[in-house]
Tab-separated table of N, CA and C in Angstrom:
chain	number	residue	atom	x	y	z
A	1	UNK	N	10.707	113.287	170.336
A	1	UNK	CA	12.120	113.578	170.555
A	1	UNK	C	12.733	114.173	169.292
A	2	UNK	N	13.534	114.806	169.323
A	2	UNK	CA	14.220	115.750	168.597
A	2	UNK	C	16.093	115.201	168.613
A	3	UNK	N	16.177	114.374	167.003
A	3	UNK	CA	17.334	114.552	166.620
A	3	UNK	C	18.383	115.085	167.340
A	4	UNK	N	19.689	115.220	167.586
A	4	UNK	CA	20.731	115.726	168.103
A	4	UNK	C	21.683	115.294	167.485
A	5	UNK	N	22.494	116.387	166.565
A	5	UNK	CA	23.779	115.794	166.546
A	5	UNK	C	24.922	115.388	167.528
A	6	UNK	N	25.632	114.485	167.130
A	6	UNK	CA	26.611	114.385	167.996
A	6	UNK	C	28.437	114.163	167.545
A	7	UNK	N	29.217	114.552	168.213
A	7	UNK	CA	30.563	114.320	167.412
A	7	UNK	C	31.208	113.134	167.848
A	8	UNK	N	30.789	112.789	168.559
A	8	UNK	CA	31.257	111.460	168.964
A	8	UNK	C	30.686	110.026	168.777
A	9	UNK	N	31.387	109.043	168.057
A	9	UNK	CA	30.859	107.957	168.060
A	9	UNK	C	30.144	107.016	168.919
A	10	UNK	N	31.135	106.993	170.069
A	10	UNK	CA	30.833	106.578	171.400
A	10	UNK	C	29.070	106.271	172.063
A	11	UNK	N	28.960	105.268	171.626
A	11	UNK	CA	27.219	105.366	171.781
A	11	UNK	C	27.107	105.329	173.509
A	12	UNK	N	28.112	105.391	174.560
A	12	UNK	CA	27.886	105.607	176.105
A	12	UNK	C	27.910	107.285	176.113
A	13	UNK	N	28.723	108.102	175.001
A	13	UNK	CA	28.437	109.545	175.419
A	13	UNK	C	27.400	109.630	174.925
A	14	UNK	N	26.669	109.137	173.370
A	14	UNK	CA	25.508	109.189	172.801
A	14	UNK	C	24.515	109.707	174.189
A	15	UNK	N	24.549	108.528	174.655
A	15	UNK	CA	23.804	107.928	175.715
A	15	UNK	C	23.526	108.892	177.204
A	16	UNK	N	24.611	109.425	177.461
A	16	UNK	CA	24.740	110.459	178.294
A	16	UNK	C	24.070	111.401	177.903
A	17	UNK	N	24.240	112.231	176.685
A	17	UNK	CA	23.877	113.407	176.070
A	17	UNK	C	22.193	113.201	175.623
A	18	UNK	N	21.738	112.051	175.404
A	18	UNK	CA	20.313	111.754	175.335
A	18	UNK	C	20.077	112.142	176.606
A	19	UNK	N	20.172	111.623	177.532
A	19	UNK	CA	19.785	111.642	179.002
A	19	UNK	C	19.731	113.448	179.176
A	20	UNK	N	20.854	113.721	179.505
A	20	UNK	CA	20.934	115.143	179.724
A	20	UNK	C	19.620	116.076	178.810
A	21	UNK	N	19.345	115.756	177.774
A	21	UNK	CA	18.805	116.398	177.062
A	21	UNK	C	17.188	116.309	177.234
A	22	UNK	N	16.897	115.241	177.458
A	22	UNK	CA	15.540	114.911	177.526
A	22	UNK	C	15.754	115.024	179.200
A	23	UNK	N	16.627	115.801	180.211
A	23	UNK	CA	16.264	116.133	181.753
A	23	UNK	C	15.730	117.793	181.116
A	24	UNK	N	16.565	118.431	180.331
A	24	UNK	CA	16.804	119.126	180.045
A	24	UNK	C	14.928	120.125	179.660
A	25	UNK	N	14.400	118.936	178.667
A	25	UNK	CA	13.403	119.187	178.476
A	25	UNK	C	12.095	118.792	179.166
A	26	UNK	N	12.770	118.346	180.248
A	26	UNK	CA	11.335	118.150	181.127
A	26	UNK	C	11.166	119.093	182.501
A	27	UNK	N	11.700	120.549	182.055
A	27	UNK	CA	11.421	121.596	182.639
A	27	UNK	C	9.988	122.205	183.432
A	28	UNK	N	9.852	122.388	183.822
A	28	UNK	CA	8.637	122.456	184.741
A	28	UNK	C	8.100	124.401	183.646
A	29	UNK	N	6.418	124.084	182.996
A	29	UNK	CA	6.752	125.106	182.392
A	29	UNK	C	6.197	126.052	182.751
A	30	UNK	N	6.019	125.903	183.992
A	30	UNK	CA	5.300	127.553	184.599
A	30	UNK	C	6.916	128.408	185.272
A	31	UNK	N	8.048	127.438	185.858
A	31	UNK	CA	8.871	127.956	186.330
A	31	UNK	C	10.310	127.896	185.825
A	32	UNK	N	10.134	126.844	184.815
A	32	UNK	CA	11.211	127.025	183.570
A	32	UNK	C	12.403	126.320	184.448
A	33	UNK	N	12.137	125.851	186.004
A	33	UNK	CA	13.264	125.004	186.511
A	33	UNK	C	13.919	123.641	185.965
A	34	UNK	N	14.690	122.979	186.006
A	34	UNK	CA	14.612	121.770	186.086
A	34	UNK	C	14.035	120.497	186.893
A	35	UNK	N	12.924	119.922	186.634
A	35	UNK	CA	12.694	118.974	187.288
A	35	UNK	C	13.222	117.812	187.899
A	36	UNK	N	13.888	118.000	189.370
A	36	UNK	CA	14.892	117.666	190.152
A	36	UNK	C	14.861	116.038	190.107
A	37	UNK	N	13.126	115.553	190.403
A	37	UNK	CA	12.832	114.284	190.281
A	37	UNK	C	13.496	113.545	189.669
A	38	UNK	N	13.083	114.204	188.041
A	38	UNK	CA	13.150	113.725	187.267
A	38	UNK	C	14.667	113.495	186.509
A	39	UNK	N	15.467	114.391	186.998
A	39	UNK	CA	17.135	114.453	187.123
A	39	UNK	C	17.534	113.019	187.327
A	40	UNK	N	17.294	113.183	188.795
A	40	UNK	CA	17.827	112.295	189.629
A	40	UNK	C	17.304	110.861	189.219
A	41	UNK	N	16.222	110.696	188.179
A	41	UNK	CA	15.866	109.206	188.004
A	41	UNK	C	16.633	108.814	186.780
A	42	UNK	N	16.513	110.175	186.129
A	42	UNK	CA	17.524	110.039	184.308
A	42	UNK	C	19.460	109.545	184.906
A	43	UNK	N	19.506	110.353	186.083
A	43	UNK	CA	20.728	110.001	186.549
A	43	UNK	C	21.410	108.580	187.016
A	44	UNK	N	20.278	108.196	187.893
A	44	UNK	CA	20.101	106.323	188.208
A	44	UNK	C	20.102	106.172	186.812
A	45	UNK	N	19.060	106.211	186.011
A	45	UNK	CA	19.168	105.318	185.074
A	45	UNK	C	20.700	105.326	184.094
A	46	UNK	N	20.983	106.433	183.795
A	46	UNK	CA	22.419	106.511	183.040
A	46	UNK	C	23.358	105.782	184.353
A	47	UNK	N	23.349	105.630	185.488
A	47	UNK	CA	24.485	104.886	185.808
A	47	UNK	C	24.384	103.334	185.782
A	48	UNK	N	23.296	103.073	185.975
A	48	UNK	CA	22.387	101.576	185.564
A	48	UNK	C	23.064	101.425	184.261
A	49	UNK	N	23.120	102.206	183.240
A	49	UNK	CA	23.426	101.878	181.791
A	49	UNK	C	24.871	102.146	181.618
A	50	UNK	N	25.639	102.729	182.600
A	50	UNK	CA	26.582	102.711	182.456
A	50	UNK	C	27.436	101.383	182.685
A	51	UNK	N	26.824	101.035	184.149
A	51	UNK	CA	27.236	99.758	184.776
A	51	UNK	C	27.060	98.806	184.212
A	52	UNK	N	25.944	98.577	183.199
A	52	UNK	CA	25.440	97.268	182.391
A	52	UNK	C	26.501	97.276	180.995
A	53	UNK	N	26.524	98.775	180.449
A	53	UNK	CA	27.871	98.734	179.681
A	53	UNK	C	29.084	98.387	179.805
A	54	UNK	N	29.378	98.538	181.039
A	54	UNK	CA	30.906	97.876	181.656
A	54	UNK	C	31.093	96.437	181.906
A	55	UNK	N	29.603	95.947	182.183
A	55	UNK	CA	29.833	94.858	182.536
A	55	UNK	C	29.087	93.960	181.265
A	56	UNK	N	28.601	94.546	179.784
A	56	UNK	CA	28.758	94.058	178.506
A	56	UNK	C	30.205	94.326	178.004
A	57	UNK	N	31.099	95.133	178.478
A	57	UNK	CA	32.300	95.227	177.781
A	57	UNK	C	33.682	93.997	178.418
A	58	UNK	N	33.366	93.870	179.710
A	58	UNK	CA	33.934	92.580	180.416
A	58	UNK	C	33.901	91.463	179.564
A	59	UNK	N	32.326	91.186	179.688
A	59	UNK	CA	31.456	89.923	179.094
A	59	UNK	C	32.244	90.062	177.461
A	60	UNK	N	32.282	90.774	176.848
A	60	UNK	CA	32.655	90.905	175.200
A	60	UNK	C	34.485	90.593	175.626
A	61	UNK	N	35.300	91.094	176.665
A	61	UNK	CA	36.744	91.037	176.305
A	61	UNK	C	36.607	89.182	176.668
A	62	UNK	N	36.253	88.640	177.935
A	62	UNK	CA	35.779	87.076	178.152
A	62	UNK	C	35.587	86.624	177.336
A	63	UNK	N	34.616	86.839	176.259
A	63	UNK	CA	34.260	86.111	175.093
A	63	UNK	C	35.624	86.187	173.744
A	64	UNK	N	35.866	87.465	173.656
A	64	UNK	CA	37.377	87.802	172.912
A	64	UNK	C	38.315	86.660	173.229
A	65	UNK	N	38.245	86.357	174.676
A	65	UNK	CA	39.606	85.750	175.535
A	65	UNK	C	39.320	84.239	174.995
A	66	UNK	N	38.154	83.866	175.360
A	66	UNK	CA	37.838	82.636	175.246
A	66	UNK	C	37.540	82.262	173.139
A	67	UNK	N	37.587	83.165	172.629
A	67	UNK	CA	37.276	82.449	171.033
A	67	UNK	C	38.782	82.495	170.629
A	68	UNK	N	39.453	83.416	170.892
A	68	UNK	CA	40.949	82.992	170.568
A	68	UNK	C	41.549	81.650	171.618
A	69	UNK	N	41.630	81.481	172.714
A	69	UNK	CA	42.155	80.196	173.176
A	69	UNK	C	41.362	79.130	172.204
A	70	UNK	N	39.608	79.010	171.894
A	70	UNK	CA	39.566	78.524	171.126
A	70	UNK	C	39.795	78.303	169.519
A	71	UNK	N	40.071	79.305	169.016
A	71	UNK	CA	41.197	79.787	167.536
A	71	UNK	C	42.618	78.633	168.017
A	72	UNK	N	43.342	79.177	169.298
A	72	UNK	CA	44.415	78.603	169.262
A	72	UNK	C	44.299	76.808	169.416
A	73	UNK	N	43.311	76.122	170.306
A	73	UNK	CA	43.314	75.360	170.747
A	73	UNK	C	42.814	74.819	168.895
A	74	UNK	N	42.203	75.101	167.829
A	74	UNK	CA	41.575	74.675	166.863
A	74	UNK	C	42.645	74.832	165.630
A	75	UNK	N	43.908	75.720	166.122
A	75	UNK	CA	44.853	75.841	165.332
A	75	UNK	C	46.101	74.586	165.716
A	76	UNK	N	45.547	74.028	167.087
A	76	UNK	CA	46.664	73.324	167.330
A	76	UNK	C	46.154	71.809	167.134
A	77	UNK	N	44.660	71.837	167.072
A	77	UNK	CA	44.308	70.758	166.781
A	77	UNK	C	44.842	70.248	164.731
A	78	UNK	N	44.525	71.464	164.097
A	78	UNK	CA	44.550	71.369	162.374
A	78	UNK	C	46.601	70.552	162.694
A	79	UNK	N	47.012	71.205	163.855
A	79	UNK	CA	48.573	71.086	163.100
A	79	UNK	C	48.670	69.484	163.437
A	80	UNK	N	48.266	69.218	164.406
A	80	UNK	CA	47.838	67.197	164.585
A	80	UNK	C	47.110	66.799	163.942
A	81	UNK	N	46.360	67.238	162.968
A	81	UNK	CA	45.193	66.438	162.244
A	81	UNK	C	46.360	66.397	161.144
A	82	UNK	N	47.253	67.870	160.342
A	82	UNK	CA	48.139	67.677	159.484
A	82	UNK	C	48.811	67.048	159.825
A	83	UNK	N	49.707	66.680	160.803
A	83	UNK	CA	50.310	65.677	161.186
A	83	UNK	C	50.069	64.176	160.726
A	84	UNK	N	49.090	63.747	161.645
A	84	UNK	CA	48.170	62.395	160.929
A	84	UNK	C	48.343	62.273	159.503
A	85	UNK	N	47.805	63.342	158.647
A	85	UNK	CA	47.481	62.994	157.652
A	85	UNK	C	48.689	63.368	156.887
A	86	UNK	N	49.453	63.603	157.556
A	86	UNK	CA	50.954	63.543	156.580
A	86	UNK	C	51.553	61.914	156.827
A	87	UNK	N	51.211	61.229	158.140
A	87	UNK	CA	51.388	59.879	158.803
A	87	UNK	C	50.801	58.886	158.024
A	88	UNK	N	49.496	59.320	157.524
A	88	UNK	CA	48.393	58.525	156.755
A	88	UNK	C	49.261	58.417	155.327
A	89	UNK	N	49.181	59.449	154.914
A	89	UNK	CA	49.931	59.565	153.395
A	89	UNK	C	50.863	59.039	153.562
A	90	UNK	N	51.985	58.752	154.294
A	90	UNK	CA	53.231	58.101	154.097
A	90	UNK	C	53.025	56.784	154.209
A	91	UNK	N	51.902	56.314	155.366
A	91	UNK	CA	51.438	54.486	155.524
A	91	UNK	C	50.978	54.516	154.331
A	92	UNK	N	50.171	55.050	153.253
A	92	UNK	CA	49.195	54.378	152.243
A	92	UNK	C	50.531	54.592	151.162
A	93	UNK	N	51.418	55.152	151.110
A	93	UNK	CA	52.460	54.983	150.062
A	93	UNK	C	53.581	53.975	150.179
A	94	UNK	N	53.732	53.811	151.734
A	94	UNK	CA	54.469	52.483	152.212
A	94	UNK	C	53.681	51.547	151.591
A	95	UNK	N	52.414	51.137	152.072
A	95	UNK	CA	51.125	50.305	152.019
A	95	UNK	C	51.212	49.779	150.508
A	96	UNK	N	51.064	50.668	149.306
A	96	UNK	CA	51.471	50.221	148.443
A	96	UNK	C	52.609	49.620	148.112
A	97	UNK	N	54.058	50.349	147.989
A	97	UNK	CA	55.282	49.585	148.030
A	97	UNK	C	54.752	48.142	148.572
A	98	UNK	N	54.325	48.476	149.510
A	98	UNK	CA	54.498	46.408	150.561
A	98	UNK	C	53.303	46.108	149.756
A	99	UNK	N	52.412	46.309	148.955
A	99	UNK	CA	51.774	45.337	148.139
A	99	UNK	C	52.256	45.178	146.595
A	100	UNK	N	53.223	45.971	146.047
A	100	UNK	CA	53.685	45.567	145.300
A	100	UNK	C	55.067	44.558	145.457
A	101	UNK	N	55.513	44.839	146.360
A	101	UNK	CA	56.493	43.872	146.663
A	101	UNK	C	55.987	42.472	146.845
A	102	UNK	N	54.528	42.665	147.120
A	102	UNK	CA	54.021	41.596	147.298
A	102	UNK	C	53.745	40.561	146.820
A	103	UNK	N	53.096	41.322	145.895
A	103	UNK	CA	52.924	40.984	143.989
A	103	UNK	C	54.000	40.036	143.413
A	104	UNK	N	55.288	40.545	143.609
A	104	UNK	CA	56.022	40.569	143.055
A	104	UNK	C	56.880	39.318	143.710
A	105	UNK	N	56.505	39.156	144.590
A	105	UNK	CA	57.176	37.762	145.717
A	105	UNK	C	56.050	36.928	145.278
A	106	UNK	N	54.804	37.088	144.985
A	106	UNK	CA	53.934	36.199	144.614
A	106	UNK	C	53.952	35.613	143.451
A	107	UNK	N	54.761	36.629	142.367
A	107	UNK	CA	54.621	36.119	141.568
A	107	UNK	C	55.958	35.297	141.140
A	108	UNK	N	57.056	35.385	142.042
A	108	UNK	CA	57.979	34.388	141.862
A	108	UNK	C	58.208	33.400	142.908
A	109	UNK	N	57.060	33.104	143.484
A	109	UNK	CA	56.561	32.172	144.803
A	109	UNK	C	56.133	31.459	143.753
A	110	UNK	N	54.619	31.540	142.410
A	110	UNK	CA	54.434	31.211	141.411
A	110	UNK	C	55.503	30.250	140.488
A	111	UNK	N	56.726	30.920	139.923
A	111	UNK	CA	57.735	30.918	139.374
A	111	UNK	C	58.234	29.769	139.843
A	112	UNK	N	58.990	29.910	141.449
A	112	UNK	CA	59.597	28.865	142.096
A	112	UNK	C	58.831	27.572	142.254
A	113	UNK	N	56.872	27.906	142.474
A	113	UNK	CA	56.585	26.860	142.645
A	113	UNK	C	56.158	25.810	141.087
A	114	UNK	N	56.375	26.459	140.253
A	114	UNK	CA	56.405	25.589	139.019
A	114	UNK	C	57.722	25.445	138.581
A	115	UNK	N	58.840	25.276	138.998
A	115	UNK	CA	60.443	25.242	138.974
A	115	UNK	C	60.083	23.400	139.751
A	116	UNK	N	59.070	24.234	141.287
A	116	UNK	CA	59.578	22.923	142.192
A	116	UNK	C	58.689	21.975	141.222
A	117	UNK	N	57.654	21.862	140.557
A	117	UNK	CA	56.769	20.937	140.134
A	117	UNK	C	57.274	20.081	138.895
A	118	UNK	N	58.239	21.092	138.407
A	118	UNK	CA	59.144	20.454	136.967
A	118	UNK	C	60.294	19.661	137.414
A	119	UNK	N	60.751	20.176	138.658
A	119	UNK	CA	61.878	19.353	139.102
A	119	UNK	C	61.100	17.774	139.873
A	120	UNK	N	60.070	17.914	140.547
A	120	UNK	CA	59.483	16.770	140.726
A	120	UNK	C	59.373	15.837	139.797
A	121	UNK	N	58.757	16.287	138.816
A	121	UNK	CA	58.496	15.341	137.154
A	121	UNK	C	59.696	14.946	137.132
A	122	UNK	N	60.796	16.057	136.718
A	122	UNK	CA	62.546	15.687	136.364
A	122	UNK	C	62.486	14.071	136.975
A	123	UNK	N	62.640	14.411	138.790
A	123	UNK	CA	62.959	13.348	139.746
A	123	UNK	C	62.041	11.641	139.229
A	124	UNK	N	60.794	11.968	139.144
A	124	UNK	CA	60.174	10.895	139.141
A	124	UNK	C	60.434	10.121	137.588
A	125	UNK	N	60.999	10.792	136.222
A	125	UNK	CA	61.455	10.621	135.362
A	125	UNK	C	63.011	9.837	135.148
A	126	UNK	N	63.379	10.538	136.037
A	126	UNK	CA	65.365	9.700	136.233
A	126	UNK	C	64.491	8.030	137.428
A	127	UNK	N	63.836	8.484	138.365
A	127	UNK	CA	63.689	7.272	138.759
A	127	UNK	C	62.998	6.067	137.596
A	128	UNK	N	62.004	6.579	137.058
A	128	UNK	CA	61.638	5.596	136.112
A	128	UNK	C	62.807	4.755	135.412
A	129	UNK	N	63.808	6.043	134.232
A	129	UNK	CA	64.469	5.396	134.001
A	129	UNK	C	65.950	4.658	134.603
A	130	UNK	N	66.075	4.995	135.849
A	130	UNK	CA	66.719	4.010	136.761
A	130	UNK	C	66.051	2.845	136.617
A	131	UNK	N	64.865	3.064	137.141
A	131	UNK	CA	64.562	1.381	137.352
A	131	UNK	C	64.222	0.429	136.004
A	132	UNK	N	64.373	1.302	134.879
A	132	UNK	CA	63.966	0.460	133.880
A	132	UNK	C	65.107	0.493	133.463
A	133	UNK	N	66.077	0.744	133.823
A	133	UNK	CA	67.898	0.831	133.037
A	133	UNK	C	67.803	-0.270	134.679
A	134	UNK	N	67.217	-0.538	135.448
A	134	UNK	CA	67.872	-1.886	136.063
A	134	UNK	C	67.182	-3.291	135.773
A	135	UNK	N	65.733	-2.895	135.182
A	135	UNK	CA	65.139	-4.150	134.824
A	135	UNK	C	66.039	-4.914	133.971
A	136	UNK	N	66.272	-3.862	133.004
A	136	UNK	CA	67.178	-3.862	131.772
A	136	UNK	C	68.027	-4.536	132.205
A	137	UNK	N	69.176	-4.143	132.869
A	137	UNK	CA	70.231	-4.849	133.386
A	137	UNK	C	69.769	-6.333	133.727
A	138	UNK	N	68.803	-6.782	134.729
A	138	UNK	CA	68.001	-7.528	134.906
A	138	UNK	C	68.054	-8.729	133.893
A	139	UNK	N	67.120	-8.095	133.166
A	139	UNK	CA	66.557	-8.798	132.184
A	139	UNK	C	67.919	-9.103	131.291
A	140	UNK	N	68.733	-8.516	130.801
A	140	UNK	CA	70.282	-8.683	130.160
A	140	UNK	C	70.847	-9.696	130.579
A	141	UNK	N	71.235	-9.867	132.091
A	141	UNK	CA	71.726	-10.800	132.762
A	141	UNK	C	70.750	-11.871	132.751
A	142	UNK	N	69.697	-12.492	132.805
A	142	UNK	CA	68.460	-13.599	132.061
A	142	UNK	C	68.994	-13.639	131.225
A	143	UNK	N	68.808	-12.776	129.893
A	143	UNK	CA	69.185	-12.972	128.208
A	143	UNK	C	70.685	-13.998	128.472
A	144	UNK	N	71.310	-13.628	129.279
A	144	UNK	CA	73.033	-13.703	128.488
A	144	UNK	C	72.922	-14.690	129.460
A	145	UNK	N	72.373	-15.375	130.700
A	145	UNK	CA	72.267	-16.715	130.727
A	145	UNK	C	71.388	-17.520	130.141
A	146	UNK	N	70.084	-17.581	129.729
A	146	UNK	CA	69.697	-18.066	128.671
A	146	UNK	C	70.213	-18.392	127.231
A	147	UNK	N	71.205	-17.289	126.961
A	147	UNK	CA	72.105	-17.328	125.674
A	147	UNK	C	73.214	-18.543	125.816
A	148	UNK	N	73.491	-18.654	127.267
A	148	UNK	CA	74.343	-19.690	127.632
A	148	UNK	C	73.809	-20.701	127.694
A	149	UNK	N	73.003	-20.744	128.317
A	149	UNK	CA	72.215	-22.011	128.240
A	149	UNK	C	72.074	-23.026	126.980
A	150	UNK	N	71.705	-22.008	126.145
A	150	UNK	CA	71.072	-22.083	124.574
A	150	UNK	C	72.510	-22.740	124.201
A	151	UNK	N	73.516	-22.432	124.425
A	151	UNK	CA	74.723	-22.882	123.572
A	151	UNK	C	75.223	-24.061	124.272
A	152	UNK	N	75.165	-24.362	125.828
A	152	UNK	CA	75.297	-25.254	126.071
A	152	UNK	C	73.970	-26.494	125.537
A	153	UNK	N	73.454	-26.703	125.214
A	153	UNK	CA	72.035	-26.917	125.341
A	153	UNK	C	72.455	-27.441	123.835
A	154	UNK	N	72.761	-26.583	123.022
A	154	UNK	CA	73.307	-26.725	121.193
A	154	UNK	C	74.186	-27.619	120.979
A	155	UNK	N	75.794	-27.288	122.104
A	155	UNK	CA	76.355	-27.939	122.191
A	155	UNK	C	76.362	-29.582	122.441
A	156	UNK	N	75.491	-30.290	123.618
A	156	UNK	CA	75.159	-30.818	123.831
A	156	UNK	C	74.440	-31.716	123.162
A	157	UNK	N	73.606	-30.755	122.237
A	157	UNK	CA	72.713	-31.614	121.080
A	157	UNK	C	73.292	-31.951	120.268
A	158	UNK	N	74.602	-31.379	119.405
A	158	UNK	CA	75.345	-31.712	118.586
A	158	UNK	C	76.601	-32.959	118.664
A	159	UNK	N	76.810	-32.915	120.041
A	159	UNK	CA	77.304	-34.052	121.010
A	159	UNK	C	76.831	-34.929	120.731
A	160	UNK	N	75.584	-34.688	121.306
A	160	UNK	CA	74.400	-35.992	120.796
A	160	UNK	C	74.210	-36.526	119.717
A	161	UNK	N	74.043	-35.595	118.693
A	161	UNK	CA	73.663	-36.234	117.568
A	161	UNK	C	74.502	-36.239	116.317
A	162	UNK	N	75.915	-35.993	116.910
A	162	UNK	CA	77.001	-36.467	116.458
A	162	UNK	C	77.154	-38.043	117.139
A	163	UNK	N	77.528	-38.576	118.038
A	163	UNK	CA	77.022	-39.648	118.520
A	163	UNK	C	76.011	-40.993	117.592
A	164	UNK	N	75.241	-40.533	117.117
A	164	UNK	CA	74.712	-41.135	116.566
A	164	UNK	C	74.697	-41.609	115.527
């Protein structure tokens, strides 16, 4: 086969003009006719290739149709995934706040609960000395009748042993 230029990009005229060309050269060479046969089979076949081209150019706009719905459907998925993860980022920055607050209640949960443990001591300290400021009393009131006693008791002896 023999090269041919062509001005057109179009690889279906390509395609045509091959055909034509190689009917072209299968001339019968005693009578220089065209070989009719052979026309008519180059002809089937270019419409065979035409038809399979039309129906690769369908198949290619289908596939066009279908990778953009999927583009769009994958563009609408990114804007919910950004979503989420704008949702995520705001829980893990809440998340912190509420564990430092946490901290921070813990550590005057801490605070309060050694407040309550000193005030316990306080309590059990005033009771002690309650009850030993009542023995006291107690024991005072013994002393200061015994003291009476003692003087009646003195008295008495001196009674006595004046008497004598």
């Amino acid at each position: 086969r023999t090269h041919t230029p062509f001005v057109s990009d179009d690889k279906g005229n390509r395609e045509r003009r091959r055909i034509r060309c190689d009917a072209m050269r299968r001339r019968t060479p005693s009578t220089g006719t065209i070989n009719r046969e052979a026309v008519v089979q180059l002809q089937s076949k270019l419409k065979s290739i035409e038809a399979s081209r039309e129906a690769w150019i369908r198949h290619v706009e289908r596939l066009d149709k279908q990778i953009e719905e999927i583009a769009k459907e994958i563009r609408d998925d990114d804007s919910i995934v950004d979503a989420r993860l704008d949702e995520v980022t705001v829980a893990q920055r809440d998340a912190k706040e509420h564990e430092t607050q946490l901290k921070d209640l813990h550590s005057k949960q801490q605070a309060l609960n050694m407040r309550q443990n000193q005030k316990n001591v306080l309590e059990r300290c005033i009771r002690s000395v309650w009850k030993i400021t009542e023995e006291q009393k107690v024991l005072q009131k013994q002393l200061s009748h015994k003291k009476a006693h003692l003087l009646e008791l003195e008295r008495n002896l001196r009674s006595t042993c004046g008497s004598i």
